[in-house]
Short mmCIF file of C-alpha atoms in Angstrom, two decimals:
data_model
loop_
_atom_site.label_atom_id
_atom_site.label_comp_id
_atom_site.label_asym_id
_atom_site.label_seq_id
_atom_site.Cartn_x
_atom_site.Cartn_y
_atom_site.Cartn_z
CA MET A 1 109.71 87.05 84.77
CA ASP A 2 113.43 86.87 84.24
CA PHE A 3 115.16 83.96 85.82
CA VAL A 4 118.67 84.49 87.06
CA GLN A 5 121.18 82.22 85.44
CA GLU A 6 120.75 78.65 86.55
CA ASN A 7 123.18 77.25 89.05
CA SER A 8 124.57 73.80 88.45
CA LEU A 9 122.58 71.00 90.10
CA ALA A 10 125.98 69.61 91.15
CA VAL A 11 125.82 71.86 94.23
CA PHE A 12 123.21 69.52 95.67
CA GLY A 13 125.83 66.76 95.86
CA PRO A 14 125.33 63.01 95.56
CA ASP A 15 121.92 63.18 97.32
CA GLY A 16 120.55 65.32 94.50
CA ALA A 17 117.75 67.87 94.72
CA SER A 18 114.78 65.66 95.55
CA ASN A 19 114.66 66.11 99.34
CA PRO A 20 113.15 69.45 100.39
CA ILE A 21 115.17 69.68 103.62
CA HIS A 22 118.41 69.08 101.73
CA VAL A 23 117.36 71.58 99.08
CA ARG A 24 116.71 74.25 101.71
CA ASP A 25 119.96 73.44 103.46
CA THR A 26 121.87 73.96 100.20
CA ILE A 27 120.03 77.21 99.55
CA ARG A 28 120.71 78.35 103.14
CA LYS A 29 124.43 77.89 102.57
CA GLY A 30 124.19 80.26 99.60
CA LEU A 31 125.07 77.53 97.10
CA TRP A 32 121.86 77.92 95.04
CA THR A 33 120.58 81.41 94.14
CA SER A 34 118.53 80.46 91.08
CA HIS A 35 114.95 79.48 90.34
CA THR A 36 113.45 76.46 92.08
CA SER A 37 111.43 74.91 89.25
CA GLY A 38 112.02 71.15 89.32
CA LEU A 39 113.66 71.12 92.76
CA ALA A 40 112.17 68.76 95.41
CA ASP A 41 109.80 67.43 92.79
CA GLY A 42 106.31 66.68 94.09
CA HIS A 43 106.62 69.17 96.95
CA VAL A 44 104.74 72.42 97.34
CA GLN A 45 106.61 75.63 96.57
CA GLY A 46 105.35 78.97 97.78
CA ASN A 47 105.39 82.65 96.90
CA VAL A 48 106.90 84.70 99.74
CA VAL A 49 105.81 88.15 100.91
CA ILE A 50 107.32 89.71 104.03
CA LEU A 51 105.65 92.89 105.33
CA PRO A 52 105.85 95.04 108.46
CA GLU A 53 103.16 94.15 111.00
CA VAL A 54 101.44 97.51 110.44
CA LEU A 55 100.42 96.32 106.94
CA ALA A 56 100.01 92.61 107.69
CA SER A 57 96.37 92.81 108.76
CA ASP A 58 95.37 94.68 105.59
CA PHE A 59 97.28 92.23 103.43
CA LEU A 60 95.76 89.19 105.12
CA ARG A 61 92.31 90.71 104.64
CA PHE A 62 93.17 91.30 100.98
CA CYS A 63 94.08 87.62 100.64
CA GLN A 64 90.89 86.52 102.43
CA ARG A 65 88.83 88.54 99.95
CA ASN A 66 90.73 87.27 96.91
CA PRO A 67 91.46 83.63 97.67
CA LYS A 68 91.88 82.56 94.05
CA PRO A 69 94.85 84.85 93.25
CA CYS A 70 96.06 84.94 96.90
CA PRO A 71 95.78 81.49 98.49
CA VAL A 72 97.47 81.72 101.89
CA LEU A 73 99.46 78.63 102.91
CA ALA A 74 100.94 80.14 106.09
CA VAL A 75 101.32 83.40 108.01
CA SER A 76 104.00 83.85 110.66
CA GLU A 77 103.72 85.64 113.97
CA PRO A 78 105.45 89.06 113.85
CA GLY A 79 109.22 88.56 114.01
CA GLN A 80 108.95 84.77 113.71
CA PHE A 81 111.31 83.42 111.05
CA THR A 82 110.31 79.75 111.27
CA LEU A 83 107.29 78.28 109.48
CA PRO A 84 106.72 74.95 111.23
CA SER A 85 103.52 74.15 109.36
CA LEU A 86 105.40 74.25 106.04
CA GLY A 87 108.67 72.52 106.82
CA LYS A 88 111.15 71.30 109.36
CA GLY A 89 113.66 73.95 110.38
CA ILE A 90 112.61 76.53 107.77
CA ASP A 91 114.41 79.84 108.36
CA ILE A 92 112.74 82.37 106.09
CA ARG A 93 115.77 84.69 106.45
CA SER A 94 117.94 82.34 104.39
CA ASP A 95 115.86 79.59 102.77
CA VAL A 96 114.72 81.43 99.66
CA PRO A 97 117.37 81.38 96.90
CA LEU A 98 117.03 85.03 96.01
CA TYR A 99 115.05 87.86 97.62
CA ARG A 100 113.94 91.22 96.33
CA ILE A 101 113.99 94.17 98.72
CA TRP A 102 111.39 96.83 98.01
CA ARG A 103 111.35 100.36 99.42
CA HIS A 104 108.36 102.63 98.73
CA GLY A 105 107.30 100.45 95.80
CA GLU A 106 110.72 100.40 94.11
CA MET A 107 113.03 97.39 94.05
CA SER A 108 116.22 98.46 95.80
CA GLU A 109 118.24 95.25 95.67
CA GLU A 110 118.34 91.48 95.18
CA VAL A 111 120.02 89.47 97.95
CA ALA A 112 120.50 85.80 98.81
CA ASP A 113 120.00 86.30 102.55
CA ILE A 114 117.93 88.74 104.58
CA ALA A 115 119.30 88.07 108.08
CA SER A 116 120.84 91.56 108.23
CA LEU A 117 117.51 93.11 107.24
CA TRP A 118 115.38 91.13 109.69
CA ARG A 119 113.15 93.05 112.09
CA SER A 120 110.96 92.00 114.98
CA ASP A 121 107.87 93.44 113.28
CA LEU A 122 108.14 91.47 110.03
CA VAL A 123 105.31 89.08 109.17
CA THR A 124 105.88 86.38 106.55
CA PHE A 125 103.15 85.24 104.18
CA VAL A 126 103.57 82.15 102.03
CA LEU A 127 101.07 81.90 99.17
CA GLY A 128 100.37 78.86 97.02
CA CYS A 129 101.70 78.83 93.48
CA SER A 130 100.68 77.21 90.23
CA PHE A 131 103.60 74.74 90.19
CA SER A 132 101.42 72.48 92.41
CA PHE A 133 98.37 72.42 90.17
CA GLU A 134 100.48 72.17 87.01
CA SER A 135 101.98 69.06 88.51
CA ALA A 136 98.46 67.68 89.06
CA LEU A 137 97.42 68.56 85.49
CA ILE A 138 100.46 66.81 84.02
CA GLU A 139 99.79 63.75 86.19
CA ALA A 140 96.23 63.78 84.78
CA GLY A 141 97.67 63.54 81.27
CA ILE A 142 97.03 67.15 80.30
CA ARG A 143 99.79 68.62 78.14
CA LEU A 144 100.98 72.10 79.08
CA ARG A 145 102.52 73.79 76.09
CA HIS A 146 104.70 76.25 78.00
CA VAL A 147 106.23 73.39 79.99
CA GLU A 148 106.85 71.32 76.86
CA GLU A 149 108.41 74.33 75.15
CA GLY A 150 110.52 75.25 78.19
CA LYS A 151 108.86 78.66 78.50
CA ASN A 152 107.51 80.65 81.40
CA VAL A 153 103.70 80.61 81.52
CA ALA A 154 101.91 83.51 79.77
CA MET A 155 100.47 86.05 82.23
CA PHE A 156 97.99 88.86 81.55
CA ARG A 157 96.56 91.79 83.46
CA THR A 158 92.74 91.67 83.27
CA ASN A 159 89.96 94.21 83.70
CA VAL A 160 88.68 92.16 86.65
CA GLN A 161 89.30 94.15 89.82
CA THR A 162 90.30 92.46 93.06
CA GLU A 163 88.33 93.23 96.22
CA PRO A 164 90.53 95.83 97.91
CA ALA A 165 91.60 95.89 101.57
CA GLY A 166 93.46 98.82 103.06
CA PRO A 167 96.03 100.01 100.50
CA PHE A 168 95.96 96.70 98.60
CA GLY A 169 93.92 96.33 95.41
CA GLY A 170 94.15 96.55 91.65
CA PRO A 171 93.47 94.23 88.75
CA MET A 172 93.63 90.45 88.84
CA VAL A 173 96.50 88.94 86.88
CA VAL A 174 95.85 85.57 85.24
CA THR A 175 97.87 82.81 83.61
CA MET A 176 96.69 81.27 80.34
CA ARG A 177 97.12 77.69 79.23
CA PRO A 178 95.68 76.55 75.87
CA MET A 179 94.13 73.08 75.59
CA PRO A 180 91.51 71.04 73.70
CA ALA A 181 87.93 71.13 75.02
CA ALA A 182 88.05 67.65 76.55
CA ASP A 183 91.13 68.64 78.52
CA VAL A 184 89.44 71.86 79.65
CA ILE A 185 86.70 69.85 81.35
CA ARG A 186 89.24 67.60 83.04
CA ALA A 187 91.41 70.59 83.99
CA VAL A 188 88.44 72.22 85.76
CA GLN A 189 87.92 69.02 87.72
CA VAL A 190 91.59 68.52 88.58
CA THR A 191 92.31 72.10 89.66
CA SER A 192 89.04 72.40 91.64
CA ARG A 193 90.66 69.94 94.03
CA PHE A 194 93.45 72.45 94.78
CA PRO A 195 91.85 75.63 96.16
CA ASN A 196 95.07 76.45 98.04
CA VAL A 197 97.04 76.83 94.82
CA HIS A 198 94.62 79.00 92.79
CA GLY A 199 91.92 76.32 92.35
CA ALA A 200 89.54 76.17 89.38
CA PRO A 201 89.98 78.49 86.38
CA VAL A 202 88.53 82.01 86.57
CA HIS A 203 87.68 82.16 82.86
CA ILE A 204 87.50 79.99 79.75
CA GLY A 205 87.36 81.15 76.14
CA ASP A 206 87.18 84.69 74.76
CA PRO A 207 90.06 86.66 76.30
CA ALA A 208 88.28 89.98 75.53
CA PHE A 209 85.66 89.05 78.13
CA ILE A 210 88.21 89.74 80.88
CA GLY A 211 89.91 92.62 79.11
CA ILE A 212 92.77 90.78 77.40
CA ALA A 213 93.37 92.29 73.95
CA ASP A 214 95.91 89.91 72.45
CA LEU A 215 97.03 86.49 73.63
CA ALA A 216 100.20 86.86 71.57
CA HIS A 217 101.38 89.69 73.83
CA PRO A 218 101.36 88.64 77.47
CA ASP A 219 102.10 91.27 80.14
CA TYR A 220 104.51 88.88 81.87
CA GLY A 221 106.09 85.56 80.86
CA ASP A 222 106.24 84.10 77.36
CA ALA A 223 103.59 83.86 74.63
CA VAL A 224 102.46 80.38 73.60
CA ALA A 225 100.47 79.50 70.49
CA LEU A 226 96.74 78.75 70.53
CA MET A 227 96.26 75.84 68.11
CA PRO A 228 93.07 75.22 66.06
CA GLY A 229 90.39 73.64 68.25
CA GLU A 230 92.02 74.77 71.46
CA ILE A 231 90.37 76.89 74.14
CA PRO A 232 92.37 79.32 76.27
CA VAL A 233 91.95 78.60 79.98
CA PHE A 234 92.69 81.31 82.55
CA TRP A 235 93.68 80.83 86.16
CA ALA A 236 94.18 83.48 88.86
CA CYS A 237 97.90 84.18 89.22
CA GLY A 238 100.24 84.85 92.12
CA VAL A 239 101.49 87.98 90.39
CA THR A 240 98.19 89.59 91.49
CA PRO A 241 99.28 90.06 95.14
CA GLN A 242 102.75 91.19 94.01
CA SER A 243 101.09 93.79 91.81
CA ALA A 244 98.81 94.84 94.70
CA ILE A 245 101.86 95.31 96.92
CA LEU A 246 103.70 97.37 94.34
CA ASN A 247 100.63 99.59 93.98
CA ALA A 248 100.42 100.00 97.76
CA GLN A 249 104.08 101.14 97.83
CA PRO A 250 104.88 99.97 101.37
CA ALA A 251 107.91 101.70 102.91
CA PHE A 252 109.57 98.29 103.25
CA CYS A 253 108.77 94.87 101.85
CA ILE A 254 110.63 91.69 100.91
CA THR A 255 109.51 89.15 98.31
CA HIS A 256 111.11 86.16 96.63
CA ALA A 257 112.74 86.96 93.29
CA PRO A 258 110.62 85.65 90.39
CA GLY A 259 110.74 81.86 90.20
CA CYS A 260 112.94 81.61 93.32
CA MET A 261 110.31 80.14 95.63
CA LEU A 262 110.29 78.70 99.13
CA VAL A 263 110.53 74.89 98.89
CA THR A 264 108.30 73.29 101.55
CA ASP A 265 108.02 69.78 103.02
CA LEU A 266 104.35 69.51 101.98
CA LEU A 267 103.51 67.17 99.13
CA ASN A 268 101.41 68.66 96.33
CA HIS A 269 98.95 65.83 96.90
CA GLN A 270 98.47 66.93 100.51
CA LEU A 271 96.94 70.18 99.26
CA ALA A 272 94.10 68.40 97.46
CA SER A 273 90.82 69.24 99.17
CA PHE A 274 89.39 65.81 98.25
CA MET B 1 73.10 76.40 123.22
CA ASP B 2 69.86 77.80 124.60
CA PHE B 3 67.57 79.36 122.07
CA VAL B 4 65.44 82.27 123.19
CA GLN B 5 61.74 81.65 122.87
CA GLU B 6 60.68 81.59 119.25
CA ASN B 7 58.91 84.60 117.85
CA SER B 8 55.83 84.03 115.72
CA LEU B 9 56.55 83.72 111.99
CA ALA B 10 53.54 86.02 111.54
CA VAL B 11 55.88 89.00 111.99
CA PHE B 12 57.24 88.32 108.51
CA GLY B 13 53.83 89.19 107.03
CA PRO B 14 52.21 87.81 103.87
CA ASP B 15 55.58 87.57 102.07
CA GLY B 16 56.77 85.03 104.62
CA ALA B 17 60.36 84.35 105.68
CA SER B 18 61.89 83.00 102.49
CA ASN B 19 63.53 86.17 101.13
CA PRO B 20 66.79 87.03 102.93
CA ILE B 21 66.44 90.80 102.36
CA HIS B 22 62.92 90.77 103.80
CA VAL B 23 64.10 88.60 106.70
CA ARG B 24 66.91 91.04 107.54
CA ASP B 25 64.52 93.99 107.20
CA THR B 26 62.15 92.40 109.71
CA ILE B 27 65.04 91.65 112.07
CA ARG B 28 66.34 95.24 111.66
CA LYS B 29 62.97 96.57 112.82
CA GLY B 30 63.34 94.54 116.01
CA LEU B 31 60.38 92.29 115.15
CA TRP B 32 62.38 89.02 115.30
CA THR B 33 64.85 88.42 118.12
CA SER B 34 64.92 84.62 118.00
CA HIS B 35 66.98 81.94 116.28
CA THR B 36 67.25 81.91 112.50
CA SER B 37 67.04 78.18 111.78
CA GLY B 38 64.69 77.68 108.84
CA LEU B 39 64.58 81.37 107.84
CA ALA B 40 65.48 82.24 104.23
CA ASP B 41 65.76 78.55 103.46
CA GLY B 42 68.58 77.68 101.07
CA HIS B 43 70.59 80.78 101.97
CA VAL B 44 73.88 80.88 103.86
CA GLN B 45 73.76 81.92 107.50
CA GLY B 46 76.88 83.04 109.30
CA ASN B 47 78.43 83.18 112.76
CA VAL B 48 79.27 86.76 113.71
CA VAL B 49 82.30 87.98 115.69
CA ILE B 50 82.99 91.71 116.12
CA LEU B 51 86.36 92.64 117.61
CA PRO B 52 88.38 95.83 118.08
CA GLU B 53 90.93 96.36 115.32
CA VAL B 54 93.80 95.78 117.75
CA LEU B 55 92.79 92.09 117.96
CA ALA B 56 91.47 91.64 114.42
CA SER B 57 94.80 90.71 112.88
CA ASP B 58 95.46 88.01 115.47
CA PHE B 59 91.96 86.62 115.04
CA LEU B 60 92.17 86.55 111.24
CA ARG B 61 95.52 84.75 111.54
CA PHE B 62 93.87 82.29 113.96
CA CYS B 63 91.15 81.63 111.37
CA GLN B 64 93.72 81.23 108.56
CA ARG B 65 95.54 78.58 110.61
CA ASN B 66 92.34 76.76 111.56
CA PRO B 67 90.18 76.91 108.46
CA LYS B 68 88.03 73.89 109.32
CA PRO B 69 86.58 75.27 112.57
CA CYS B 70 86.95 78.92 111.46
CA PRO B 71 85.94 79.30 107.80
CA VAL B 72 85.92 83.05 107.07
CA LEU B 73 83.14 84.20 104.74
CA ALA B 74 83.85 87.93 105.11
CA VAL B 75 85.87 90.47 107.10
CA SER B 76 84.93 94.15 107.20
CA GLU B 77 87.19 97.15 107.15
CA PRO B 78 87.53 98.74 110.63
CA GLY B 79 84.35 100.66 111.42
CA GLN B 80 82.54 99.41 108.32
CA PHE B 81 79.06 98.10 109.18
CA THR B 82 78.05 96.95 105.69
CA LEU B 83 79.06 93.58 104.23
CA PRO B 84 78.40 93.97 100.49
CA SER B 85 79.89 90.59 99.57
CA LEU B 86 77.29 88.84 101.76
CA GLY B 87 74.11 90.75 101.10
CA LYS B 88 72.42 93.86 99.80
CA GLY B 89 72.13 96.59 102.42
CA ILE B 90 73.39 94.50 105.35
CA ASP B 91 73.88 96.66 108.44
CA ILE B 92 75.70 94.51 110.96
CA ARG B 93 74.61 96.88 113.78
CA SER B 94 70.98 95.75 113.48
CA ASP B 95 70.64 92.72 111.20
CA VAL B 96 71.42 89.97 113.71
CA PRO B 97 68.33 89.06 115.78
CA LEU B 98 70.16 88.98 119.10
CA TYR B 99 73.73 89.93 120.05
CA ARG B 100 75.87 89.07 123.03
CA ILE B 101 78.16 91.74 124.43
CA TRP B 102 81.31 90.42 126.07
CA ARG B 103 83.62 92.38 128.37
CA HIS B 104 86.87 90.81 129.56
CA GLY B 105 85.60 87.33 128.67
CA GLU B 106 82.29 87.68 130.54
CA MET B 107 78.92 88.13 128.85
CA SER B 108 77.56 91.46 130.06
CA GLU B 109 74.29 91.66 128.13
CA GLU B 110 72.13 90.43 125.26
CA VAL B 111 70.75 93.12 122.96
CA ALA B 112 68.80 93.24 119.68
CA ASP B 113 70.74 96.20 118.27
CA ILE B 114 74.32 97.39 118.70
CA ALA B 115 74.11 100.84 117.06
CA SER B 116 74.72 102.54 120.41
CA LEU B 117 77.80 100.37 121.01
CA TRP B 118 79.30 100.81 117.54
CA ARG B 119 82.88 102.12 117.33
CA SER B 120 85.08 103.15 114.42
CA ASP B 121 87.65 100.50 115.34
CA LEU B 122 85.31 97.50 115.22
CA VAL B 123 86.02 94.77 112.65
CA THR B 124 83.28 92.28 111.76
CA PHE B 125 84.03 88.65 110.94
CA VAL B 126 81.38 86.37 109.46
CA LEU B 127 82.22 82.68 109.66
CA GLY B 128 80.49 79.83 107.84
CA CYS B 129 78.17 77.59 109.86
CA SER B 130 77.03 74.01 109.58
CA PHE B 131 73.46 74.90 108.54
CA SER B 132 74.79 75.09 104.96
CA PHE B 133 76.41 71.67 104.86
CA GLU B 134 73.52 70.06 106.75
CA SER B 135 71.27 71.34 104.02
CA ALA B 136 73.55 69.69 101.43
CA LEU B 137 73.59 66.41 103.39
CA ILE B 138 69.79 66.33 103.62
CA GLU B 139 69.50 67.07 99.89
CA ALA B 140 71.84 64.11 99.31
CA GLY B 141 69.38 61.89 101.16
CA ILE B 142 71.40 61.58 104.36
CA ARG B 143 69.22 61.55 107.47
CA LEU B 144 70.37 63.74 110.36
CA ARG B 145 68.98 62.44 113.62
CA HIS B 146 69.18 65.71 115.57
CA VAL B 147 67.21 67.47 112.82
CA GLU B 148 64.58 64.72 112.70
CA GLU B 149 64.29 64.79 116.49
CA GLY B 150 64.13 68.60 116.63
CA LYS B 151 67.29 68.79 118.75
CA ASN B 152 70.36 70.97 118.67
CA VAL B 153 73.40 69.12 117.29
CA ALA B 154 75.68 67.42 119.86
CA MET B 155 78.96 69.29 120.38
CA PHE B 156 82.10 68.10 122.17
CA ARG B 157 85.39 69.63 123.25
CA THR B 158 88.27 67.50 121.94
CA ASN B 159 91.90 67.03 122.91
CA VAL B 160 92.90 68.33 119.47
CA GLN B 161 94.52 71.73 119.94
CA THR B 162 94.00 74.52 117.43
CA GLU B 163 97.04 76.32 116.00
CA PRO B 164 97.20 79.46 118.16
CA ALA B 165 97.65 83.04 116.95
CA GLY B 166 98.21 85.90 119.37
CA PRO B 167 95.89 85.36 122.35
CA PHE B 168 93.60 82.99 120.43
CA GLY B 169 93.90 79.22 120.84
CA GLY B 170 92.54 76.27 122.78
CA PRO B 171 90.89 72.98 121.90
CA MET B 172 88.88 72.28 118.77
CA VAL B 173 85.16 71.79 119.37
CA VAL B 174 83.38 69.31 117.08
CA THR B 175 79.83 68.37 116.20
CA MET B 176 78.84 64.71 115.96
CA ARG B 177 76.31 63.17 113.60
CA PRO B 178 75.70 59.40 113.67
CA MET B 179 75.07 57.59 110.38
CA PRO B 180 75.42 54.19 108.63
CA ALA B 181 78.77 53.47 106.90
CA ALA B 182 77.43 54.01 103.37
CA ASP B 183 76.19 57.44 104.38
CA VAL B 184 79.56 58.24 105.97
CA ILE B 185 81.27 57.78 102.62
CA ARG B 186 78.71 59.97 100.88
CA ALA B 187 78.86 62.55 103.69
CA VAL B 188 82.63 62.88 103.24
CA GLN B 189 82.08 63.50 99.54
CA VAL B 190 79.25 65.97 100.00
CA THR B 191 80.87 68.06 102.74
CA SER B 192 84.26 68.11 100.99
CA ARG B 193 82.56 70.36 98.45
CA PHE B 194 81.91 72.96 101.16
CA PRO B 195 85.27 74.03 102.63
CA ASN B 196 83.79 77.42 103.59
CA VAL B 197 81.32 75.85 105.99
CA HIS B 198 83.62 73.43 107.87
CA GLY B 199 84.25 71.07 104.92
CA ALA B 200 85.02 67.36 105.30
CA PRO B 201 84.82 65.63 108.69
CA VAL B 202 87.81 65.85 111.03
CA HIS B 203 87.27 62.37 112.51
CA ILE B 204 85.23 59.22 112.00
CA GLY B 205 84.67 56.44 114.53
CA ASP B 206 86.16 56.01 118.02
CA PRO B 207 85.43 59.22 119.96
CA ALA B 208 88.24 58.44 122.43
CA PHE B 209 90.75 59.02 119.64
CA ILE B 210 90.03 62.75 119.85
CA GLY B 211 89.54 62.84 123.61
CA ILE B 212 85.76 62.45 123.82
CA ALA B 213 84.85 60.26 126.79
CA ASP B 214 81.12 59.76 126.35
CA LEU B 215 78.91 60.53 123.36
CA ALA B 216 75.89 60.54 125.67
CA HIS B 217 77.18 63.65 127.42
CA PRO B 218 77.92 66.42 124.93
CA ASP B 219 79.59 69.60 126.19
CA TYR B 220 77.08 71.73 124.27
CA GLY B 221 73.79 70.92 122.52
CA ASP B 222 71.73 67.77 122.87
CA ALA B 223 72.76 64.10 122.98
CA VAL B 224 71.52 61.88 120.16
CA ALA B 225 71.55 58.07 120.12
CA LEU B 226 74.14 56.04 118.21
CA MET B 227 72.21 53.09 116.71
CA PRO B 228 73.72 49.64 115.99
CA GLY B 229 75.75 49.70 112.77
CA GLU B 230 76.16 53.47 112.86
CA ILE B 231 79.47 55.34 112.89
CA PRO B 232 79.85 58.68 114.66
CA VAL B 233 81.12 61.37 112.28
CA PHE B 234 82.79 64.49 113.65
CA TRP B 235 83.02 67.89 111.98
CA ALA B 236 84.90 70.97 113.16
CA CYS B 237 82.45 73.33 114.87
CA GLY B 238 81.96 77.09 114.93
CA VAL B 239 81.96 77.02 118.73
CA THR B 240 85.77 76.62 118.43
CA PRO B 241 86.40 80.31 117.59
CA GLN B 242 83.86 81.41 120.21
CA SER B 243 85.73 79.34 122.77
CA ALA B 244 89.06 80.79 121.58
CA ILE B 245 87.67 84.30 122.02
CA LEU B 246 86.38 83.57 125.52
CA ASN B 247 89.80 82.22 126.45
CA ALA B 248 91.48 85.34 125.05
CA GLN B 249 89.21 87.54 127.22
CA PRO B 250 89.20 90.62 124.97
CA ALA B 251 88.22 93.82 126.78
CA PHE B 252 85.31 94.18 124.36
CA CYS B 253 83.71 91.82 121.86
CA ILE B 254 80.31 91.27 120.27
CA THR B 255 78.98 87.96 118.94
CA HIS B 256 75.62 86.70 117.73
CA ALA B 257 73.57 84.96 120.43
CA PRO B 258 73.55 81.16 119.93
CA GLY B 259 71.45 80.22 116.91
CA CYS B 260 70.69 83.86 116.06
CA MET B 261 72.82 84.09 112.94
CA LEU B 262 73.34 86.63 110.18
CA VAL B 263 71.12 85.68 107.20
CA THR B 264 72.97 86.38 103.94
CA ASP B 265 71.91 86.63 100.29
CA LEU B 266 74.31 83.83 99.27
CA LEU B 267 72.79 80.51 98.31
CA ASN B 268 74.22 77.47 100.05
CA HIS B 269 74.91 76.02 96.61
CA GLN B 270 77.09 79.02 95.76
CA LEU B 271 79.53 77.96 98.49
CA ALA B 272 80.24 74.61 96.85
CA SER B 273 83.84 74.55 95.67
CA PHE B 274 82.91 72.30 92.74
#
């Protein structure tokens, strides 16, 4: 994923970028059109998919069948642009820093506001993302190499097929994080508590088992080294539903631009199932 | 809930009623039209809701917004009568012992087979039920009074409103199980592992807090005594979606008859999230 050039945090003013409502307000004004990593620290950020109602039922069924790659945090009513369960005053037409507009499976443009494109039949899906569980892993003392090296996480297409629904289907995409065995055990425990943000790993160990030929060549994101004694750990990835949507080639679809997520009022800790 | 008179277990033949495929085969032949409690012990049983496609999207959105009372185990494609993720050879037109047919919110008939009513626009939902978590509680050494007394669990309408979706909404219905404080703590732990079958309790203690006037007078099921030192523990109940459907008064809808669930091939233990 390519991040657009970072804006200066100065746009958030003297209050800084810790309050999610203030962050969204700044984004709504068009002052921040960059990725949201590190903004409103401790709060849940979500992947955004906006589809015409005619496809919404199929897509929701796809998510229900594939909860690990597609954990649904909220679904709007058709035409509704607020998401009260995720945050005060959210307006999904303006509160994502950068949107991608897709027509028949091709990206047609990137825009900072979709008010002019809004339609009464659009249904918004917000899906959990790995920022939340990475935060929990770091709090548990587990070192994440891609974070320490300032890289995007390594992502791979697998030979594991999702359960299809309507036009949506295709292979599961996973993220990989290398860690020592003791941390793997703890990471399974920690992420099991967060089923709404991908949950427990889907695979541990030999990448060939899930059809990954070479860890040094990820399909998306940046490669990270696997050190001696480390085990690669694979989690279901939010690129899976994006890939399923591209394959389905809907006539019209809006997503967030990579890394430019919806910042919500929910605390990561509120997503823990126990 | 009124159970129809129990059939004789002799209909299951020398192989008995422990194998879910054999149980469904016997049910399919019309030899068992009674409740399924105790059949295929250790296997997941599910609440069944069959709705026309025009309402299926609203109902799935209702379930997504209310996962504790409405935990979705599977959703079919429109017209599809198999449920491969839940069991080998399931035919939802015949594999539930007794169905209720609803027209405009009124029950019109109870039948043992819906093949003649099947339509290409019908979508089947299977929702988790408390049999699975009760099994886990009993295995954890927690005594359940209604089970020991051979009663149906006590159910109450609350003043807690569900998050509506389309025509579906209304109050959450809960089950109540009384237990000593030490067991309450353990019960929270045990049921937290089973988010797909109602998960952790929704309330503990004072019933008035959720709008329940008198534990001795449940709205559904049988009253059980609250002994000195015991705390009432409340879980979200699968009657909630049934109640939401009745309120929505769909022109046509099929459900299982109370207690006459779909027996699946899944083991209860497979539903544990960790």
